Tab-separated table of N, CA and C and ligand atoms in Angstrom:
chain	number	residue	atom	x	y	z
A	28	MET	N	-90.438	143.588	-80.552
A	28	MET	CA	-91.804	144.531	-81.094
A	28	MET	C	-92.741	142.528	-80.705
A	29	GLU	N	-94.071	143.665	-80.379
A	29	GLU	CA	-94.589	142.983	-80.364
A	29	GLU	C	-95.466	141.708	-80.896
A	30	ASN	N	-95.999	141.053	-79.787
A	30	ASN	CA	-96.466	139.462	-80.562
A	30	ASN	C	-98.009	140.071	-81.464
A	31	PHE	N	-98.359	141.060	-81.484
A	31	PHE	CA	-99.862	141.380	-82.253
A	31	PHE	C	-99.011	141.342	-83.272
A	32	LYS	N	-98.036	142.435	-83.537
A	32	LYS	CA	-97.167	143.126	-84.520
A	32	LYS	C	-96.905	141.515	-85.871
A	33	LEU	N	-95.562	140.923	-84.979
A	33	LEU	CA	-95.204	139.667	-85.378
A	33	LEU	C	-96.073	138.885	-85.902
A	34	LEU	N	-97.678	139.286	-85.646
A	34	LEU	CA	-98.333	138.011	-86.164
A	34	LEU	C	-98.682	138.468	-87.428
A	35	GLU	N	-99.678	139.842	-87.261
A	35	GLU	CA	-99.858	140.381	-88.702
A	35	GLU	C	-98.736	139.994	-89.858
A	36	LEU	N	-97.411	140.554	-89.417
A	36	LEU	CA	-96.567	140.011	-90.395
A	36	LEU	C	-96.859	138.596	-90.652
A	37	ALA	N	-97.299	137.613	-90.197
A	37	ALA	CA	-97.038	135.831	-90.224
A	37	ALA	C	-98.788	135.776	-91.463
A	38	GLU	N	-99.684	137.146	-91.040
A	38	GLU	CA	-101.037	136.662	-91.544
A	38	GLU	C	-100.425	137.857	-93.670
A	39	GLN	N	-99.644	137.945	-92.949
A	39	GLN	CA	-99.568	138.920	-94.678
A	39	GLN	C	-98.231	138.035	-95.393
A	40	ALA	N	-97.583	137.980	-94.620
A	40	ALA	CA	-96.478	136.029	-95.389
A	40	ALA	C	-97.767	135.484	-95.808
A	41	LYS	N	-98.846	135.123	-95.168
A	41	LYS	CA	-99.055	133.664	-95.674
A	41	LYS	C	-100.686	134.166	-97.034
A	42	GLU	N	-99.948	135.354	-97.430
A	42	GLU	CA	-100.868	135.139	-98.744
A	42	GLU	C	-100.360	134.571	-100.276
A	43	ASN	N	-98.561	135.111	-99.816
A	43	ASN	CA	-98.218	134.549	-100.394
A	43	ASN	C	-97.680	133.049	-100.410
A	44	ALA	N	-98.281	132.378	-100.316
A	44	ALA	CA	-98.596	130.301	-99.989
A	44	ALA	C	-98.872	130.358	-101.292
A	45	TYR	N	-98.404	129.403	-101.520
A	45	TYR	CA	-98.422	128.126	-103.360
A	45	TYR	C	-97.986	126.979	-102.597
A	46	VAL	N	-100.127	126.490	-102.693
A	46	VAL	CA	-100.923	125.761	-101.934
A	46	VAL	C	-101.548	125.232	-102.823
A	47	PRO	N	-101.708	124.637	-104.159
A	47	PRO	CA	-102.289	124.518	-104.990
A	47	PRO	C	-102.731	123.053	-105.085
A	48	TYR	N	-102.508	122.510	-104.190
A	48	TYR	CA	-102.923	120.964	-103.860
A	48	TYR	C	-104.098	121.379	-102.443
A	49	SER	N	-103.193	121.889	-101.119
A	49	SER	CA	-103.677	121.454	-100.105
A	49	SER	C	-104.917	123.012	-99.882
A	50	LYS	N	-104.377	123.949	-100.611
A	50	LYS	CA	-105.673	124.949	-100.048
A	50	LYS	C	-104.919	125.694	-98.986
A	51	PHE	N	-104.393	124.877	-98.157
A	51	PHE	CA	-104.015	125.567	-96.462
A	51	PHE	C	-102.373	126.176	-97.145
A	52	LYS	N	-102.968	127.821	-96.747
A	52	LYS	CA	-102.322	128.605	-96.746
A	52	LYS	C	-101.013	128.927	-95.287
A	53	VAL	N	-99.722	128.989	-95.155
A	53	VAL	CA	-99.766	128.894	-93.416
A	53	VAL	C	-98.887	130.368	-94.094
A	54	GLY	N	-98.128	130.997	-93.450
A	54	GLY	CA	-97.130	132.166	-92.875
A	54	GLY	C	-96.661	132.107	-91.750
A	55	ALA	N	-95.515	132.808	-91.253
A	55	ALA	CA	-94.708	132.824	-90.676
A	55	ALA	C	-93.987	134.203	-90.480
A	56	ALA	N	-93.539	134.539	-89.831
A	56	ALA	CA	-92.401	135.701	-88.915
A	56	ALA	C	-92.372	135.537	-88.245
A	57	LEU	N	-90.639	135.611	-88.312
A	57	LEU	CA	-89.007	135.277	-87.406
A	57	LEU	C	-89.146	136.694	-86.787
A	58	LEU	N	-88.939	137.046	-85.549
A	58	LEU	CA	-88.104	137.894	-85.096
A	58	LEU	C	-86.573	137.681	-85.107
A	59	THR	N	-85.173	138.228	-84.683
A	59	THR	CA	-84.145	137.687	-85.148
A	59	THR	C	-83.976	138.554	-83.549
A	60	LYS	N	-82.444	138.135	-82.896
A	60	LYS	CA	-81.956	138.927	-81.584
A	60	LYS	C	-81.980	140.073	-81.260
A	61	ASN	N	-81.479	141.088	-82.720
A	61	ASN	CA	-80.678	141.968	-83.595
A	61	ASN	C	-81.865	143.142	-84.056
A	62	GLY	N	-83.071	142.195	-83.939
A	62	GLY	CA	-84.531	143.586	-84.309
A	62	GLY	C	-85.089	143.338	-85.692
A	63	LYS	N	-84.128	141.819	-86.525
A	63	LYS	CA	-84.935	141.726	-88.233
A	63	LYS	C	-85.808	140.793	-88.101
A	64	VAL	N	-86.671	140.471	-88.714
A	64	VAL	CA	-87.538	139.681	-89.657
A	64	VAL	C	-87.832	139.377	-90.760
A	65	TYR	N	-87.850	137.863	-90.647
A	65	TYR	CA	-87.104	137.434	-91.771
A	65	TYR	C	-89.519	136.600	-91.921
A	66	THR	N	-89.841	137.083	-93.350
A	66	THR	CA	-91.222	136.037	-93.064
A	66	THR	C	-90.397	135.228	-93.851
A	67	GLY	N	-92.137	133.676	-93.934
A	67	GLY	CA	-91.960	132.745	-94.917
A	67	GLY	C	-93.602	132.573	-95.337
A	68	CYS	N	-93.685	131.741	-96.496
A	68	CYS	CA	-94.677	131.114	-96.997
A	68	CYS	C	-94.588	129.772	-96.287
A	69	ASN	N	-95.651	128.494	-96.980
A	69	ASN	CA	-95.399	127.422	-97.425
A	69	ASN	C	-95.444	126.965	-98.265
A	70	VAL	N	-94.465	126.412	-99.099
A	70	VAL	CA	-94.874	126.336	-101.127
A	70	VAL	C	-94.545	124.550	-101.183
A	71	GLU	N	-95.923	124.408	-102.049
A	71	GLU	CA	-96.421	122.778	-101.825
A	71	GLU	C	-96.075	122.913	-103.608
A	72	VAL	N	-95.102	121.956	-103.568
A	72	VAL	CA	-94.319	121.050	-105.018
A	72	VAL	C	-95.449	119.360	-105.452
A	73	ALA	N	-95.619	119.070	-106.840
A	73	ALA	CA	-96.362	118.054	-107.002
A	73	ALA	C	-96.398	116.439	-107.060
A	74	SER	N	-94.670	117.251	-106.423
A	74	SER	CA	-93.733	115.299	-105.218
A	74	SER	C	-94.245	116.300	-104.022
A	75	PHE	N	-94.875	116.148	-103.096
A	75	PHE	CA	-95.181	116.484	-101.907
A	75	PHE	C	-94.139	116.081	-101.050
A	76	GLY	N	-93.759	115.387	-101.040
A	76	GLY	CA	-92.349	115.450	-100.299
A	76	GLY	C	-90.795	116.564	-100.062
A	77	ALA	N	-91.843	117.629	-101.391
A	77	ALA	CA	-90.518	118.691	-101.411
A	77	ALA	C	-91.780	119.662	-101.318
A	78	THR	N	-92.712	119.533	-100.009
A	78	THR	CA	-92.750	120.830	-100.243
A	78	THR	C	-92.080	121.480	-98.659
A	79	ASN	N	-92.551	122.925	-98.637
A	79	ASN	CA	-91.445	123.406	-97.445
A	79	ASN	C	-92.517	124.325	-96.696
A	80	CYS	N	-92.405	123.902	-94.996
A	80	CYS	CA	-92.961	124.639	-94.639
A	80	CYS	C	-92.838	126.625	-94.511
A	81	ALA	N	-93.727	127.048	-93.771
A	81	ALA	CA	-93.608	128.547	-93.239
A	81	ALA	C	-92.272	129.062	-92.978
A	82	GLU	N	-92.760	128.122	-91.843
A	82	GLU	CA	-91.753	128.514	-90.520
A	82	GLU	C	-89.984	128.501	-90.693
A	83	ARG	N	-90.275	127.279	-91.751
A	83	ARG	CA	-88.829	126.577	-92.424
A	83	ARG	C	-88.136	127.946	-93.296
A	84	THR	N	-88.808	128.099	-94.157
A	84	THR	CA	-88.601	128.973	-95.264
A	84	THR	C	-87.789	130.122	-94.358
A	85	ALA	N	-88.590	130.504	-93.650
A	85	ALA	CA	-88.380	131.714	-92.614
A	85	ALA	C	-86.929	131.863	-92.194
A	86	ILE	N	-87.101	130.732	-91.242
A	86	ILE	CA	-85.542	130.377	-90.895
A	86	ILE	C	-84.495	129.715	-92.059
A	87	PHE	N	-85.103	129.110	-92.859
A	87	PHE	CA	-83.768	129.222	-94.032
A	87	PHE	C	-83.677	130.809	-94.678
A	88	LYS	N	-84.357	131.440	-94.729
A	88	LYS	CA	-83.885	132.313	-95.892
A	88	LYS	C	-83.311	133.500	-93.815
A	89	ALA	N	-83.114	133.292	-92.910
A	89	ALA	CA	-82.343	134.195	-91.870
A	89	ALA	C	-81.286	133.903	-91.873
A	90	ILE	N	-81.531	132.333	-91.687
A	90	ILE	CA	-79.443	131.717	-91.832
A	90	ILE	C	-79.000	131.891	-93.178
A	91	SER	N	-79.679	131.559	-94.679
A	91	SER	CA	-78.846	131.686	-95.014
A	91	SER	C	-78.525	133.646	-95.634
A	92	GLU	N	-78.747	134.289	-94.361
A	92	GLU	CA	-78.596	136.454	-94.590
A	92	GLU	C	-77.305	136.154	-93.838
A	93	GLY	N	-77.303	134.645	-92.673
A	93	GLY	CA	-76.144	134.769	-91.628
A	93	GLY	C	-76.875	135.195	-90.325
A	94	GLU	N	-78.067	135.380	-90.019
A	94	GLU	CA	-78.476	135.294	-88.452
A	94	GLU	C	-78.624	134.247	-88.063
A	95	THR	N	-77.906	133.568	-87.126
A	95	THR	CA	-78.212	132.480	-85.875
A	95	THR	C	-79.164	132.360	-84.932
A	96	GLU	N	-78.999	134.143	-85.045
A	96	GLU	CA	-80.080	134.102	-83.124
A	96	GLU	C	-81.384	134.943	-83.208
A	97	PHE	N	-81.753	133.312	-82.802
A	97	PHE	CA	-83.351	134.290	-82.702
A	97	PHE	C	-83.883	134.721	-81.757
A	98	GLU	N	-85.687	135.082	-81.822
A	98	GLU	CA	-86.363	135.916	-80.875
A	98	GLU	C	-87.619	135.334	-80.121
A	99	LYS	N	-88.943	134.826	-81.434
A	99	LYS	CA	-89.890	134.299	-80.856
A	99	LYS	C	-90.212	134.352	-82.935
A	100	ILE	N	-91.229	133.728	-83.380
A	100	ILE	CA	-91.665	132.849	-84.544
A	100	ILE	C	-93.291	133.291	-84.214
A	101	ALA	N	-94.486	133.615	-85.327
A	101	ALA	CA	-94.844	133.565	-85.430
A	101	ALA	C	-95.730	133.409	-86.755
A	102	VAL	N	-97.016	132.731	-86.197
A	102	VAL	CA	-97.002	130.900	-87.230
A	102	VAL	C	-98.254	131.647	-87.562
A	103	ALA	N	-98.908	131.800	-88.960
A	103	ALA	CA	-100.572	132.113	-88.907
A	103	ALA	C	-101.265	131.225	-90.361
A	104	SER	N	-102.461	130.802	-90.104
A	104	SER	CA	-102.754	130.538	-91.135
A	104	SER	C	-104.173	130.114	-91.640
A	105	SER	N	-104.239	129.328	-92.907
A	105	SER	CA	-105.658	129.424	-93.047
A	105	SER	C	-107.158	128.980	-92.583
A	106	ASN	N	-106.843	128.394	-91.150
A	106	ASN	CA	-107.771	128.094	-90.508
A	106	ASN	C	-107.793	129.701	-89.063
A	107	ASP	N	-107.334	130.294	-89.801
A	107	ASP	CA	-107.656	131.693	-88.751
A	107	ASP	C	-107.656	131.431	-87.555
A	108	ASP	N	-106.408	130.257	-86.824
A	108	ASP	CA	-106.743	130.132	-85.152
A	108	ASP	C	-105.342	129.375	-85.184
A	109	GLU	N	-105.360	129.245	-83.907
A	109	GLU	CA	-103.987	128.354	-83.612
A	109	GLU	C	-103.675	126.860	-84.642
A	110	THR	N	-102.036	126.976	-85.203
A	110	THR	CA	-101.961	125.891	-86.184
A	110	THR	C	-100.236	125.828	-85.928
A	111	PHE	N	-100.110	125.265	-85.326
A	111	PHE	CA	-99.245	124.816	-84.459
A	111	PHE	C	-98.121	124.091	-85.759
A	112	PRO	N	-96.335	124.619	-85.108
A	112	PRO	CA	-95.609	123.913	-86.270
A	112	PRO	C	-95.333	122.693	-86.246
A	113	CYS	N	-95.658	121.472	-86.908
A	113	CYS	CA	-95.275	120.638	-87.466
A	113	CYS	C	-94.297	120.235	-86.747
A	114	GLY	N	-94.043	118.551	-86.728
A	114	GLY	CA	-92.796	117.476	-86.011
A	114	GLY	C	-90.798	118.038	-86.870
A	115	ILE	N	-91.376	118.210	-88.181
A	115	ILE	CA	-89.977	118.793	-89.013
A	115	ILE	C	-89.821	119.695	-88.512
A	116	CYS	N	-90.704	120.979	-88.231
A	116	CYS	CA	-90.116	121.879	-88.198
A	116	CYS	C	-89.918	122.924	-86.830
A	117	ARG	N	-90.132	121.639	-85.800
A	117	ARG	CA	-90.136	121.959	-83.723
A	117	ARG	C	-88.379	121.401	-84.079
A	118	GLN	N	-87.908	120.095	-84.766
A	118	GLN	CA	-86.580	119.704	-85.065
A	118	GLN	C	-86.484	121.199	-85.105
A	119	VAL	N	-86.285	121.641	-86.195
A	119	VAL	CA	-85.580	122.835	-86.934
A	119	VAL	C	-85.695	123.812	-85.982
A	120	ILE	N	-86.785	124.382	-85.626
A	120	ILE	CA	-86.687	125.121	-84.490
A	120	ILE	C	-85.383	125.284	-83.344
A	121	VAL	N	-85.702	124.013	-82.881
A	121	VAL	CA	-84.627	123.479	-81.927
A	121	VAL	C	-83.250	123.662	-81.735
A	122	GLU	N	-83.424	123.268	-83.049
A	122	GLU	CA	-81.404	122.721	-84.096
A	122	GLU	C	-81.178	124.047	-83.406
A	123	PHE	N	-81.820	125.904	-83.311
A	123	PHE	CA	-81.339	127.449	-83.548
A	123	PHE	C	-81.899	127.659	-82.067
A	124	SER	N	-82.678	127.575	-81.890
A	124	SER	CA	-83.164	128.557	-80.408
A	124	SER	C	-83.565	127.163	-79.556
A	125	LYS	N	-83.023	127.330	-78.537
A	125	LYS	CA	-83.631	126.397	-77.208
A	125	LYS	C	-85.318	127.137	-76.970
A	126	ASP	N	-84.587	128.384	-76.606
A	126	ASP	CA	-85.850	129.367	-75.955
A	126	ASP	C	-86.159	129.947	-76.779
A	127	LEU	N	-86.474	129.441	-77.894
A	127	LEU	CA	-87.439	131.039	-78.788
A	127	LEU	C	-88.691	130.250	-78.703
A	128	LYS	N	-89.586	131.835	-78.578
A	128	LYS	CA	-90.778	131.781	-77.907
A	128	LYS	C	-91.531	131.850	-79.809
A	129	ILE	N	-92.661	130.974	-79.384
A	129	ILE	CA	-93.639	130.451	-80.628
A	129	ILE	C	-95.353	131.360	-80.356
A	130	ILE	N	-95.519	132.180	-81.313
A	130	ILE	CA	-96.683	132.721	-81.524
A	130	ILE	C	-97.645	132.369	-82.040
A	131	LEU	N	-98.470	131.672	-81.194
A	131	LEU	CA	-99.943	131.631	-82.906
A	131	LEU	C	-101.241	132.424	-82.732
A	132	GLY	N	-102.031	131.552	-83.447
A	132	GLY	CA	-102.944	132.927	-83.167
A	132	GLY	C	-103.817	133.392	-84.732
A	133	SER	N	-104.560	134.122	-84.704
A	133	SER	CA	-105.031	134.937	-85.120
A	133	SER	C	-105.451	136.577	-84.818
A	134	THR	N	-105.549	137.265	-85.805
A	134	THR	CA	-105.188	138.811	-85.026
A	134	THR	C	-106.258	138.993	-85.140
A	135	SER	N	-107.090	138.639	-86.213
A	135	SER	CA	-108.792	139.387	-86.163
A	135	SER	C	-109.661	138.664	-85.513
A	136	LYS	N	-109.142	137.621	-85.145
A	136	LYS	CA	-110.151	137.015	-83.962
A	136	LYS	C	-109.755	136.994	-82.318
A	137	ASN	N	-108.539	138.022	-82.262
A	137	ASN	CA	-107.998	137.690	-81.285
A	137	ASN	C	-107.438	136.926	-80.364
A	138	ILE	N	-107.096	135.790	-80.476
A	138	ILE	CA	-106.573	134.993	-80.498
A	138	ILE	C	-104.743	134.793	-80.309
A	139	ILE	N	-104.276	135.045	-80.292
A	139	ILE	CA	-102.473	135.400	-79.571
A	139	ILE	C	-102.130	134.570	-78.060
A	140	LYS	N	-101.571	133.306	-78.529
A	140	LYS	CA	-101.495	132.544	-77.748
A	140	LYS	C	-99.643	132.527	-77.833
A	141	GLU	N	-98.714	132.155	-76.741
A	141	GLU	CA	-97.009	131.806	-76.275
A	141	GLU	C	-96.785	130.415	-75.818
A	142	TYR	N	-95.721	129.954	-76.646
A	142	TYR	CA	-95.310	128.595	-76.168
A	142	TYR	C	-94.132	129.119	-76.210
A	143	THR	N	-93.184	127.802	-75.736
A	143	THR	CA	-91.786	127.614	-76.137
A	143	THR	C	-91.679	126.355	-76.827
A	144	ILE	N	-90.671	126.138	-76.999
A	144	ILE	CA	-89.905	125.012	-78.184
A	144	ILE	C	-90.378	123.900	-76.951
A	145	ASP	N	-89.971	124.109	-75.901
A	145	ASP	CA	-89.852	122.974	-75.235
A	145	ASP	C	-91.533	122.899	-74.952
A	146	ASP	N	-92.357	123.531	-74.808
A	146	ASP	CA	-94.058	122.993	-74.876
A	146	ASP	C	-94.606	121.856	-75.812
A	147	LEU	N	-93.890	122.140	-76.531
A	147	LEU	CA	-94.340	121.855	-78.448
A	147	LEU	C	-93.074	121.003	-78.499
A	148	LEU	N	-92.352	120.722	-77.703
A	148	LEU	CA	-91.234	119.797	-78.233
A	148	LEU	C	-90.035	119.557	-77.271
A	149	PRO	N	-91.093	118.356	-76.241
A	149	PRO	CA	-89.821	118.614	-74.691
A	149	PRO	C	-89.815	116.602	-75.248
A	150	HIS	N	-87.889	117.138	-74.075
A	150	HIS	CA	-87.364	115.819	-74.074
A	150	HIS	C	-86.463	115.371	-76.056
A	151	SER	N	-86.750	116.153	-76.435
A	151	SER	CA	-85.403	116.880	-77.700
A	151	SER	C	-84.315	116.166	-78.122
A	152	PHE	N	-84.095	115.711	-78.777
A	152	PHE	CA	-82.837	115.681	-79.632
A	152	PHE	C	-82.328	116.831	-80.283
A	153	THR	N	-80.973	116.455	-79.365
A	153	THR	CA	-79.954	118.466	-79.987
A	153	THR	C	-78.594	117.582	-79.863
A	154	SER	N	-78.055	118.754	-80.652
A	154	SER	CA	-76.574	119.122	-80.490
A	154	SER	C	-75.805	118.258	-79.385
A	155	ASP	N	-76.691	118.839	-78.025
A	155	ASP	CA	-76.623	118.146	-75.775
A	155	ASP	C	-76.428	116.401	-76.161
A	156	ASP	N	-77.222	115.575	-77.373
A	156	ASP	CA	-76.721	114.194	-77.331
A	156	ASP	C	-75.942	113.495	-78.144
A	157	LEU	N	-75.246	114.600	-79.093
A	157	LEU	CA	-74.255	113.582	-80.039
A	157	LEU	C	-73.246	113.308	-78.972
B	29	ZN	ZN1	-93.424	122.624	-90.623
């Protein structure tokens, strides 16, 4: 699947975000190595520490369905520009995929950037360090 299409799916998933406090919507679309897409949005609750990011929602949905091999993840947000995954999501990404491509941007602005997890989380702590 092309990056543009995956980013469109992330933008669609963003519309389901439950963000009554920040109003900052984020959507993610995760492409598995066997071609299936899992989407996710951010979900906020009054106890802010229980909030979950769009990236982790998509990844955990995939894991719960037995998927463990991922090709790329697209992320879109309310700012309609590049929105980088937070540190917690970067750590979850590297747990499951050290070669995952991360697609960020906006289809309406034709901004589509591609990164690796090593770009975003160099010198990461992984199971190799245990
Ligand atoms: Zn996050």
